[in-house]
Amino acid sequence: MKPEIYEKSIDLASQKILKKAEEEGIETAWDRYEKQLPQCSFGQLGVCCRNCNMGPCRIDPFGEGAQKGICGATADIIVARNLLRTIAAGAAAHSDHARDAVLTFKKMSEGEAGSYRIKDEAKLLSLASEYGIVSEGKSPKEVASRLADTLLQEFGKQDGHLLCTRRVPESRLKLWAELGIEPRGIDREIVECMHRTHIGVDNDAVHILLQGLRTGLSDGWGGSMIATDVQDILFGIPQPRRSTVNLGVLSKDKVNVIVHGHEPILSEMIVEAAEDPELLKLAEEMGAAGINVAGICCTGNETLMRHGTPIAGNFLQQELAVITGAIEAMVVDVQCVMPSLGELTGCYHTKFISTSPKADFPNTIRMEFHEGRAYETAKEIVRTAVENFPNRVLEKVTIPEEKQECMVGFSAEAILSALGGSPDPLIEAIKGGAVWGIGAVVGCNNVKVTHNYGHVNLVKELIKNNVLVVTTGCNAIACAEAGLLLPEASELAGDGLKAVCRALGIPPVLHMGSCVDISRILVLSSVLANYLGVDISDLPAAGAAPEWMSEKAVSIGTYVVSSGVFTVLGTIPAVLGSQAVTSLLTGGLNSVVGASFAVEPDPLKAAELMLEHIDAKRKALGLDSQR
Amino acid sequence: MIYMKDVMIRPERCLSCRSCEIACAVAHSESKNLFSAVGEKPAPKKRICLEYVPDLGVSLPITCRHCKDAPCVSVCPTKALHQDENASIVSYDQNRCVDCWNCSKVCSRFSTLYQLILVMGCWSSSMNYNRGLINRQAEAGIKCDLCEGRDMPACVEACPTHALIFTEANEV
C-alpha cells in the first residue's frame, strides 16, 4: 500500500514538493523504499556474513537451520564483526574528512593554498599550546605549519595516544586505559578493524566490540575533533547569528546554487564566489536578480554556522530541492549524497556538479576541487550555475513559501561566552533544576521514519521537560524547520528552561554544527564534568539519534556511549540477530563504560527514557530528582 | 473445477536467500514482528523450506498446505501418501513410494516445478525432498495455512525476485 504524503514527511514544504513529484511522475527515496519492501531479514538482524568467499553465510534466527557459518562463526561473532566494520566505515568517513581539512591547513601554511587563510588566530594559538607547540617568536603561518604536522601525525601514529583525548576528565581516561580502549593512531584503529574482521582473526564478540569502542573514540576524540578545530582556525569559530531554513529559501528570481555534502573546504569558497562582482554582473546579464547559495546536509550546516547562509533542507530534502525545478547547480562533495541525483537532475535544467577527487556520481559535471586553485574552481562552478539560469523552465518551478527563521552558531566557545565566560550559570541552573539536564539530539533522516517526525517530537518533549537540547547535523536542520532554533521557541519549554532561555536570550535548542561538530558536544560535556569534578557518565545528560541511518551515526553512537553518555536510537541497528551483542549494547556496557544504548522508535517514549536516565543521574549527584 | 488462489513456485527465479522462510516464521510468531520474534520461546516455526534439489543443482522454496481431501493422496497408487482425516495432515512413507510422480502432477502448487523437472528431464527421486518436508511438518503438526488473516501470504510478500506468487493455478 502506498503511503500518504503526510506519512512521508511532517514538513509542509516537503509535502508540497512530494505532491509535485507524484504529479510529475518523479521517483524519490520514498518510492524506492517501497520497492525494497520487505527488506531482507538476515540483513536487518545482522546475521549475514560476506567476509570470505566460502560464503555468503547466514544464520537462521529461529534455530531450525544453520547456526554457524562455514568457518564456524556463530550469530554473535557475525553480528559483532559486521558492527565493527560499520563503525570502521563511519570513523573513516569523519576522519578522512578531517585529513583533508588538515592537508588544506598545511598547504595554506606553506602558501600553496592561496584561497585559504588563518581566520581565527586565537584558536590557532590555543590549539598550538595544547599540542605543545611553542608559538612565541613565530609567525602565525609557521605555527600553523607546525600544528598541521603534529595533527597529521595523529592519523598515522604508531606510538602513544591521540592528543585530543587529554580533554576528557581524568577518571574517564583512566577507565579507557584500564579497558585497553584508549585510541591510538586514527588510521590504525580503522585498519585494525578491517584486519580483525578478516576471516579467522578476531572471533570473540566482546573482544571485537571493545575494538569498536576504541575505533569510535578515535573518531570522536580524534578525526571529528580535529576536523572541527582546524575548520574553526580556517573559517572561524561559529558565533550566534540568524538565518533561514527550508525549501522556501530558494529564490524565484536569483540563481540558486545548492552546496550539499559535508566539507566546508568547498562551500566556503562557493559562498565567497557568489559575492564576486564579476559573477554578480554576469547573473544580471543572464536576467537573474543575484546569486543565492543554500546548503543541504552538513556542508550547509558549516556555512550556516559561520556565515548564516540559508539551508534548503536536510538529507531527505536533497531530491525535493531539485524537484522544485529552481536549482541551477547542485554542487556536491562527499557523504550522504544520493546517486539518484544524477537521473533526477536530468529531469530538470539543474547541473549536477561533483567536486571531490574521491566522489563521483552518475551524470555529473566533474569540477574537481584542489586547494591550490580553490577559489578559481569555485568561480567556475558558480559561473556554470549562473549561465544555466536562462534554462530554468518556469512552468516546472514550484518553490514552497515555507521558510523558517532560526538562530544558529552555538559552538562550545559561543555557549560559554553566552554564559558569561564560565559554565557556572549553567551548572547552577542544572543544580537548581531550572535546567533538568542536557539532551544531545543528532543524526540523519531515514525513510523508515516519517521525515523529521522523530527529530521534532523528541526534541519538543525534552524541552517541555526543561531539558536543554544541543543539536547537530540533520536533527539541527529539522529543529530549525520546526522553529525550535529561536529564542521564542522557549514558549514550548518548561518554566525552568523558559526562564533560563529568556535571561540569556538563547533558544532552548542550540545548533552546534555539522556531524563532525558532535566533537563540540564532547568538549562541552568535558568542560561541565571537569568543572563539577565528576566523570561525563555522572552528568544528567543523554543522547539520541531519532532518525539515524548512516555508518557515521554508528561510529558517533559508539563514541558517545564510550564517553559515558546514554544514547537512544530511533531506528533498529542490525544487531538483534545476536542476543549476546544486543544485551551487551543495551545493558552490559553500563558496567564497562558507564553508559549504554537503548532502541525506541517512538520519539515520546525515547524522550521518557532519556528523562528517566537524567532523573537517575540527578539523584546520584544528590540533586532534586522528582520531575 | 473451482480454482483457488495458492502459492506458486517459479523455481527459475529463486536465488536461495531464505527470505520466505523468515517471513513465514515471523507470520506464525506471537508478535508478528521480526525483532520481537527472534527472542520468542518457543521459537516460531516456518512452513516453507528452501530445499536443495541435487538433480536440478538449485534450491527451491517448498511448502505444503496439507490440503483437505488432498489430491496427491487420492492419486497415490501405493498409499505412500496418506492423510490423517481429523488433523488433515498428509504424511509420506518412503518405503511404499514407487516414484511414479502422480502426486506432483496433481499438486497445483507444485505444477510449475513439475514442468521444470519435465523440461530438465531429470526423472529421479528429487521429489523426496518435497516429501521429506511434508513428513517433517506432519511430525510437527504444522502446515501452510496461506497466512490466515493476511491478504498476501508472508512468503510471497517477502520474495524479492517474485519466485513465489499468489495466484490461481491455471493462471501460471
Coordinates of N, CA and C in Angstrom, one line a residue, chain A residues 127-292:
Chain A
L127 N 45.3 26.1 20.3 CA 45.5 24.7 19.9 C 47.0 24.4 19.9
A128 N 47.8 25.3 19.4 CA 49.2 25.1 19.3 C 49.7 24.8 20.7
S129 N 49.3 25.6 21.7 CA 49.8 25.5 23.0 C 49.3 24.1 23.6
E130 N 48.1 23.8 23.3 CA 47.6 22.5 23.8 C 48.4 21.3 23.2
Y131 N 48.9 21.5 22.0 CA 49.7 20.4 21.4 C 51.2 20.6 21.7
G132 N 51.5 21.5 22.6 CA 52.9 21.7 23.0 C 53.8 22.3 21.9
I133 N 53.2 23.2 21.1 CA 54.0 23.9 20.1 C 54.3 25.3 20.6
V134 N 55.6 25.6 20.6 CA 55.9 27.0 21.1 C 55.6 27.9 19.9
S135 N 54.8 29.0 20.2 CA 54.5 29.9 19.2 C 55.2 31.2 19.3
E136 N 55.8 31.5 20.4 CA 56.5 32.7 20.6 C 57.6 32.9 19.6
G137 N 57.6 34.1 19.0 CA 58.7 34.4 18.0 C 58.4 33.8 16.7
K138 N 57.3 33.1 16.5 CA 57.0 32.5 15.2 C 55.8 33.2 14.6
S139 N 55.8 33.3 13.2 CA 54.6 33.9 12.6 C 53.5 32.9 12.6
P140 N 52.2 33.4 12.5 CA 51.1 32.5 12.6 C 51.2 31.4 11.6
K141 N 51.7 31.7 10.4 CA 51.9 30.6 9.4 C 52.9 29.5 9.8
E142 N 53.9 30.0 10.5 CA 54.9 29.0 11.0 C 54.3 28.1 12.0
V143 N 53.5 28.7 12.9 CA 52.8 28.0 14.0 C 51.8 27.0 13.3
A144 N 51.1 27.5 12.3 CA 50.1 26.7 11.6 C 50.8 25.5 11.0
S145 N 52.0 25.7 10.4 CA 52.7 24.6 9.7 C 53.1 23.5 10.7
R146 N 53.6 24.0 11.9 CA 54.0 23.0 12.9 C 52.8 22.3 13.4
L147 N 51.7 23.0 13.6 CA 50.5 22.4 14.2 C 49.9 21.4 13.1
A148 N 50.0 21.8 11.9 CA 49.5 20.8 10.8 C 50.3 19.5 10.8
D149 N 51.6 19.7 11.0 CA 52.5 18.5 11.0 C 52.1 17.6 12.2
T150 N 51.9 18.2 13.3 CA 51.5 17.4 14.5 C 50.2 16.7 14.4
L151 N 49.2 17.5 13.8 CA 47.9 16.9 13.6 C 47.9 15.8 12.6
L152 N 48.7 15.9 11.5 CA 48.8 14.9 10.5 C 49.4 13.6 11.1
Q153 N 50.3 13.8 12.1 CA 50.8 12.6 12.8 C 49.8 11.8 13.5
E154 N 48.7 12.5 13.9 CA 47.7 11.8 14.7 C 47.0 10.7 13.9
F155 N 47.1 10.8 12.6 CA 46.4 9.8 11.7 C 47.3 8.6 11.6
G156 N 48.6 8.7 11.4 CA 49.5 7.6 11.2 C 50.3 7.1 12.4
K157 N 49.9 7.7 13.5 CA 50.7 7.5 14.8 C 50.8 6.0 15.1
Q158 N 52.0 5.6 15.4 CA 52.2 4.2 15.8 C 52.4 4.0 17.3
D159 N 52.8 5.1 18.0 CA 53.0 5.0 19.5 C 52.2 6.1 20.2
G160 N 51.9 5.8 21.4 CA 51.2 6.8 22.2 C 49.7 6.9 21.9
H161 N 49.2 8.0 22.5 CA 47.7 8.2 22.4 C 47.4 9.4 21.6
L162 N 46.1 9.5 21.2 CA 45.7 10.7 20.5 C 45.6 11.9 21.4
L163 N 46.2 13.0 21.0 CA 46.4 14.1 21.9 C 45.0 14.8 22.4
C164 N 44.0 14.8 21.5 CA 42.7 15.3 21.9 C 42.1 14.6 23.1
T165 N 42.5 13.3 23.3 CA 41.9 12.6 24.4 C 42.2 13.2 25.7
R166 N 43.2 14.1 25.8 CA 43.6 14.7 27.0 C 42.5 15.7 27.5
R167 N 41.5 15.9 26.6 CA 40.5 16.8 27.0 C 39.4 16.2 27.9
V168 N 39.4 14.8 28.0 CA 38.4 14.2 28.8 C 38.8 14.2 30.3
P169 N 37.8 14.1 31.1 CA 38.1 14.0 32.6 C 39.1 12.8 32.9
E170 N 39.9 13.1 33.8 CA 40.9 12.1 34.2 C 40.4 10.7 34.4
S171 N 39.2 10.7 35.1 CA 38.6 9.4 35.5 C 38.3 8.6 34.3
R172 N 37.8 9.2 33.3 CA 37.4 8.6 32.0 C 38.6 8.0 31.3
L173 N 39.6 8.8 31.3 CA 40.9 8.5 30.6 C 41.4 7.2 31.3
K174 N 41.3 7.2 32.6 CA 41.9 6.1 33.3 C 41.0 4.8 33.0
L175 N 39.7 5.0 32.9 CA 38.8 3.9 32.6 C 39.2 3.3 31.2
W176 N 39.4 4.2 30.2 CA 39.7 3.7 28.9 C 41.1 2.9 28.9
A177 N 42.0 3.5 29.7 CA 43.3 2.8 29.7 C 43.2 1.4 30.3
E178 N 42.4 1.3 31.4 CA 42.2 0.0 32.0 C 41.5 -1.0 31.1
L179 N 40.5 -0.5 30.3 CA 39.8 -1.4 29.4 C 40.6 -1.6 28.1
G180 N 41.7 -0.9 28.0 CA 42.5 -1.1 26.7 C 41.8 -0.5 25.5
I181 N 41.0 0.6 25.7 CA 40.3 1.1 24.5 C 40.7 2.6 24.3
E182 N 41.8 3.0 24.9 CA 42.3 4.3 24.6 C 42.8 4.4 23.2
P183 N 42.2 5.3 22.4 CA 42.5 5.2 20.9 C 44.0 5.6 20.6
R184 N 44.5 4.9 19.6 CA 45.9 5.1 19.2 C 45.8 5.9 17.9
G185 N 46.6 5.7 16.9 CA 46.5 6.4 15.7 C 45.1 6.2 15.0
I186 N 44.6 7.3 14.4 CA 43.3 7.2 13.8 C 43.2 6.2 12.7
D187 N 44.1 6.3 11.8 CA 44.1 5.3 10.7 C 44.3 3.9 11.2
R188 N 45.2 3.8 12.2 CA 45.5 2.4 12.8 C 44.3 1.7 13.3
E189 N 43.4 2.4 14.0 CA 42.2 1.8 14.5 C 41.3 1.3 13.4
I190 N 41.2 2.1 12.3 CA 40.3 1.7 11.2 C 40.9 0.4 10.5
V191 N 42.2 0.5 10.3 CA 42.9 -0.6 9.6 C 42.8 -1.9 10.5
E192 N 42.9 -1.7 11.8 CA 42.8 -2.9 12.7 C 41.4 -3.5 12.6
C193 N 40.4 -2.7 12.5 CA 39.0 -3.2 12.4 C 38.9 -4.1 11.1
M194 N 39.5 -3.7 10.0 CA 39.4 -4.5 8.8 C 40.2 -5.8 9.0
H195 N 41.4 -5.7 9.6 CA 42.2 -6.9 9.9 C 41.4 -7.8 10.8
R196 N 40.9 -7.3 11.9 CA 40.2 -8.2 12.8 C 39.0 -8.9 12.3
T197 N 38.4 -8.3 11.3 CA 37.1 -8.9 10.7 C 37.4 -9.7 9.5
H198 N 38.7 -9.8 9.1 CA 39.1 -10.8 8.0 C 38.8 -12.2 8.6
I199 N 38.6 -13.1 7.7 CA 38.3 -14.5 8.2 C 39.5 -15.0 9.1
G200 N 39.0 -15.5 10.2 CA 40.0 -16.2 11.1 C 40.8 -15.3 11.9
V201 N 40.4 -14.1 12.2 CA 41.2 -13.3 13.1 C 40.5 -13.1 14.5
D202 N 39.7 -12.0 14.6 CA 39.1 -11.8 15.9 C 37.7 -12.5 16.0
N203 N 37.5 -13.5 16.8 CA 36.3 -14.2 16.8 C 35.6 -14.3 18.2
D204 N 35.8 -13.3 19.0 CA 35.1 -13.2 20.3 C 34.3 -11.9 20.3
A205 N 33.0 -12.1 20.4 CA 32.1 -10.9 20.3 C 32.5 -9.7 21.2
V206 N 32.8 -10.0 22.4 CA 33.2 -8.9 23.4 C 34.5 -8.3 23.0
H207 N 35.5 -9.1 22.6 CA 36.8 -8.6 22.2 C 36.7 -7.8 20.9
I208 N 35.8 -8.2 20.0 CA 35.6 -7.4 18.8 C 35.0 -6.1 19.1
L209 N 34.0 -6.1 20.0 CA 33.3 -4.8 20.3 C 34.1 -3.8 21.1
L210 N 35.1 -4.3 21.9 CA 36.0 -3.4 22.5 C 36.8 -2.6 21.5
Q211 N 37.2 -3.3 20.4 CA 37.9 -2.6 19.3 C 36.9 -1.6 18.7
G212 N 35.7 -1.9 18.7 CA 34.7 -1.0 18.1 C 34.6 0.3 19.0
L213 N 34.6 0.1 20.3 CA 34.6 1.3 21.2 C 35.9 2.2 20.9
R214 N 37.0 1.5 20.8 CA 38.3 2.2 20.6 C 38.2 3.0 19.3
T215 N 37.7 2.3 18.3 CA 37.7 3.0 16.9 C 36.7 4.2 17.0
G216 N 35.6 4.0 17.6 CA 34.6 5.1 17.7 C 35.3 6.3 18.4
L217 N 36.0 6.0 19.5 CA 36.7 7.1 20.2 C 37.8 7.8 19.4
S218 N 38.4 7.0 18.5 CA 39.4 7.6 17.6 C 38.7 8.6 16.6
D219 N 37.4 8.4 16.4 CA 36.7 9.3 15.6 C 36.3 10.6 16.4
G220 N 35.5 10.3 17.5 CA 35.0 11.4 18.3 C 36.1 12.3 18.9
W221 N 37.1 11.7 19.5 CA 38.1 12.4 20.2 C 39.4 12.5 19.3
G222 N 39.2 12.2 18.0 CA 40.3 12.2 17.1 C 39.8 12.9 15.8
G223 N 39.5 12.1 14.8 CA 39.1 12.7 13.5 C 38.1 13.8 13.5
S224 N 37.0 13.6 14.1 CA 35.9 14.6 14.1 C 36.4 15.9 14.9
M225 N 37.1 15.7 16.0 CA 37.5 16.8 16.8 C 38.6 17.6 16.0
I226 N 39.5 16.9 15.4 CA 40.5 17.6 14.6 C 39.8 18.4 13.4
A227 N 38.8 17.8 12.8 CA 38.1 18.5 11.7 C 37.5 19.8 12.2
T228 N 36.8 19.7 13.3 CA 36.2 20.9 13.9 C 37.2 21.9 14.2
D229 N 38.3 21.5 14.9 CA 39.3 22.5 15.3 C 40.0 23.2 14.2
V230 N 40.3 22.4 13.2 CA 41.1 23.0 12.0 C 40.1 23.9 11.2
Q231 N 38.9 23.4 11.0 CA 37.9 24.3 10.3 C 37.6 25.6 11.0
D232 N 37.7 25.5 12.3 CA 37.5 26.8 13.1 C 38.6 27.8 12.9
I233 N 39.9 27.2 12.8 CA 41.0 28.1 12.5 C 40.9 28.7 11.1
L234 N 40.5 27.9 10.2 CA 40.5 28.3 8.8 C 39.3 29.2 8.5
F235 N 38.2 28.9 9.1 CA 36.9 29.6 8.7 C 36.3 30.4 9.9
G236 N 36.8 30.3 11.0 CA 36.3 31.0 12.2 C 35.4 30.1 13.1
I237 N 35.5 30.4 14.4 CA 34.6 29.7 15.4 C 33.2 30.3 15.2
P238 N 32.2 29.4 15.0 CA 30.9 29.9 14.8 C 30.4 30.7 16.0
Q239 N 29.7 31.8 15.7 CA 29.1 32.7 16.8 C 27.6 32.8 16.5
P240 N 26.8 33.0 17.5 CA 25.3 33.1 17.3 C 25.0 34.1 16.2
R241 N 24.1 33.7 15.3 CA 23.6 34.6 14.2 C 22.3 34.0 13.7
R242 N 21.6 34.8 12.9 CA 20.3 34.4 12.4 C 20.4 34.0 11.0
S243 N 19.5 33.1 10.6 CA 19.4 32.7 9.2 C 18.0 32.1 8.9
T244 N 17.8 31.6 7.7 CA 16.5 31.0 7.4 C 16.8 29.6 6.8
V245 N 15.8 28.7 7.0 CA 15.9 27.3 6.5 C 14.6 26.9 5.8
N246 N 14.7 25.8 5.1 CA 13.7 25.1 4.4 C 13.6 25.5 2.9
L247 N 12.9 24.7 2.1 CA 12.9 24.8 0.7 C 12.5 26.2 0.2
G248 N 11.7 26.9 1.1 CA 11.3 28.3 0.8 C 12.5 29.3 0.7
V249 N 13.7 28.9 1.1 CA 14.8 29.8 0.9 C 15.3 29.9 -0.5
L250 N 14.8 29.0 -1.3 CA 15.2 29.1 -2.8 C 14.6 30.3 -3.4
S251 N 15.3 30.9 -4.3 CA 14.8 32.2 -4.8 C 14.2 32.0 -6.2
K252 N 13.1 32.8 -6.4 CA 12.4 32.6 -7.7 C 13.1 33.5 -8.7
D253 N 13.9 34.5 -8.3 CA 14.5 35.4 -9.3 C 16.0 35.4 -9.3
K254 N 16.6 34.7 -8.3 CA 18.1 34.6 -8.3 C 18.5 33.3 -8.7
V255 N 19.8 33.2 -9.1 CA 20.4 31.9 -9.4 C 20.6 31.1 -8.1
N256 N 20.0 29.9 -8.1 CA 20.1 29.1 -6.9 C 21.2 28.1 -7.0
V257 N 22.2 28.2 -6.1 CA 23.3 27.2 -6.1 C 23.2 26.5 -4.8
I258 N 23.1 25.1 -4.9 CA 23.0 24.3 -3.6 C 24.4 23.7 -3.3
V259 N 24.8 23.9 -2.1 CA 26.1 23.2 -1.7 C 25.6 22.0 -0.8
H260 N 26.0 20.8 -1.1 CA 25.5 19.6 -0.5 C 26.6 18.7 -0.2
G261 N 26.6 18.0 1.0 CA 27.7 17.1 1.3 C 28.1 17.4 2.7
H262 N 29.4 17.5 2.9 CA 29.9 17.6 4.3 C 31.1 18.5 4.6
E263 N 31.8 19.0 3.6 CA 33.0 19.7 3.9 C 32.9 21.2 3.6
P264 N 33.4 22.0 4.6 CA 33.3 23.4 4.4 C 34.4 23.9 3.4
I265 N 35.4 23.1 3.2 CA 36.5 23.5 2.3 C 36.0 24.0 1.0
L266 N 34.9 23.3 0.5 CA 34.3 23.7 -0.8 C 33.3 24.8 -0.6
S267 N 32.4 24.6 0.4 CA 31.3 25.6 0.4 C 31.7 27.0 0.8
E268 N 32.8 27.1 1.6 CA 33.3 28.4 2.0 C 33.7 29.2 0.7
M269 N 34.3 28.5 -0.2 CA 34.7 29.1 -1.4 C 33.6 29.5 -2.3
I270 N 32.5 28.6 -2.3 CA 31.4 28.9 -3.2 C 30.6 30.1 -2.6
V271 N 30.5 30.2 -1.3 CA 29.8 31.3 -0.7 C 30.6 32.6 -1.1
E272 N 31.9 32.6 -1.1 CA 32.7 33.7 -1.4 C 32.5 34.1 -2.9
A273 N 32.6 33.1 -3.7 CA 32.5 33.3 -5.2 C 31.1 33.9 -5.6
A274 N 30.1 33.5 -4.8 CA 28.7 34.0 -5.1 C 28.6 35.5 -4.9
E275 N 29.6 36.1 -4.2 CA 29.6 37.5 -4.0 C 30.6 38.3 -4.9
D276 N 31.2 37.5 -5.8 CA 32.2 38.1 -6.7 C 31.5 39.0 -7.7
P277 N 31.9 40.3 -7.7 CA 31.3 41.3 -8.6 C 31.1 40.8 -10.0
E278 N 32.2 40.2 -10.5 CA 32.2 39.7 -11.9 C 31.0 38.7 -12.1
L279 N 30.8 37.8 -11.2 CA 29.7 36.8 -11.3 C 28.4 37.4 -11.1
L280 N 28.3 38.4 -10.2 CA 27.0 39.1 -10.0 C 26.6 39.9 -11.2
K281 N 27.6 40.4 -11.9 CA 27.3 41.2 -13.1 C 26.8 40.2 -14.2
L282 N 27.5 39.0 -14.2 CA 27.1 38.0 -15.2 C 25.6 37.6 -14.9
A283 N 25.3 37.4 -13.6 CA 24.0 37.0 -13.2 C 23.0 38.0 -13.7
E284 N 23.3 39.3 -13.6 CA 22.4 40.3 -14.0 C 22.2 40.2 -15.5
E285 N 23.3 40.0 -16.2 CA 23.2 39.8 -17.7 C 22.3 38.7 -18.1
M286 N 22.3 37.6 -17.2 CA 21.5 36.4 -17.5 C 20.1 36.6 -17.1
G287 N 19.8 37.8 -16.6 CA 18.4 38.1 -16.2 C 18.0 37.7 -14.7
A288 N 19.1 37.4 -14.0 CA 18.8 37.0 -12.6 C 19.0 38.2 -11.6
A289 N 18.3 38.1 -10.5 CA 18.4 39.3 -9.5 C 19.6 39.1 -8.6
G290 N 20.4 38.1 -8.8 CA 21.5 37.8 -7.9 C 21.8 36.4 -7.8
I291 N 22.7 36.0 -6.9 CA 23.1 34.6 -6.7 C 22.8 34.2 -5.3
N292 N 22.0 33.1 -5.2 CA 21.5 32.6 -3.9 C 22.2 31.3 -3.6

